[in-house]
C-alpha angles and dihedrals in degrees: 000000000000117000113239114237118232111258106227098200091049093052095042095048091048091051090045092053089050091052092048091051092049093046092051092049090049093049092047091051091046089054091224126136137015113312090216091053091049091050091049095052088045091057097043094041095052092040090067092066094040092056092045089051090050091050090061089070097038116155093220143002089263090053090049091050091049093052093046091047090053089049089053092050091049090048090053091048091050089050089054093051091047088056092050092049088053098044091050090052094245091119118042117234090254093050091047095049092049096055095031090063088058091046093053094045091053091048090052093049093047092046089053094046094048092045092051092049092048094048099036 
């Protein structure tokens, strides 16, 4: 039986979703920030992993590319909202930098994956 390799984007997007969920719970308890903004980053941040998970069972190469492209769009939207939370002072610089590193890494991975599929 062949051993299955760990899928980096699956693991990273799952961990990212977990961090987004914890961050939103923290911000909600802290009563800081706009409830709508927190709900929006919750949706976009968890959607990244959901679309990556869906892509693992794509019916075709085109379906895979569609799911990964949606994941990339959601990752970019999440990156935008993280910036807004930071610029409004809702996230401290340290909190922002910590999760933003993950955000940028996921965007780079998804950009690479989608580019490879398009060109390959």
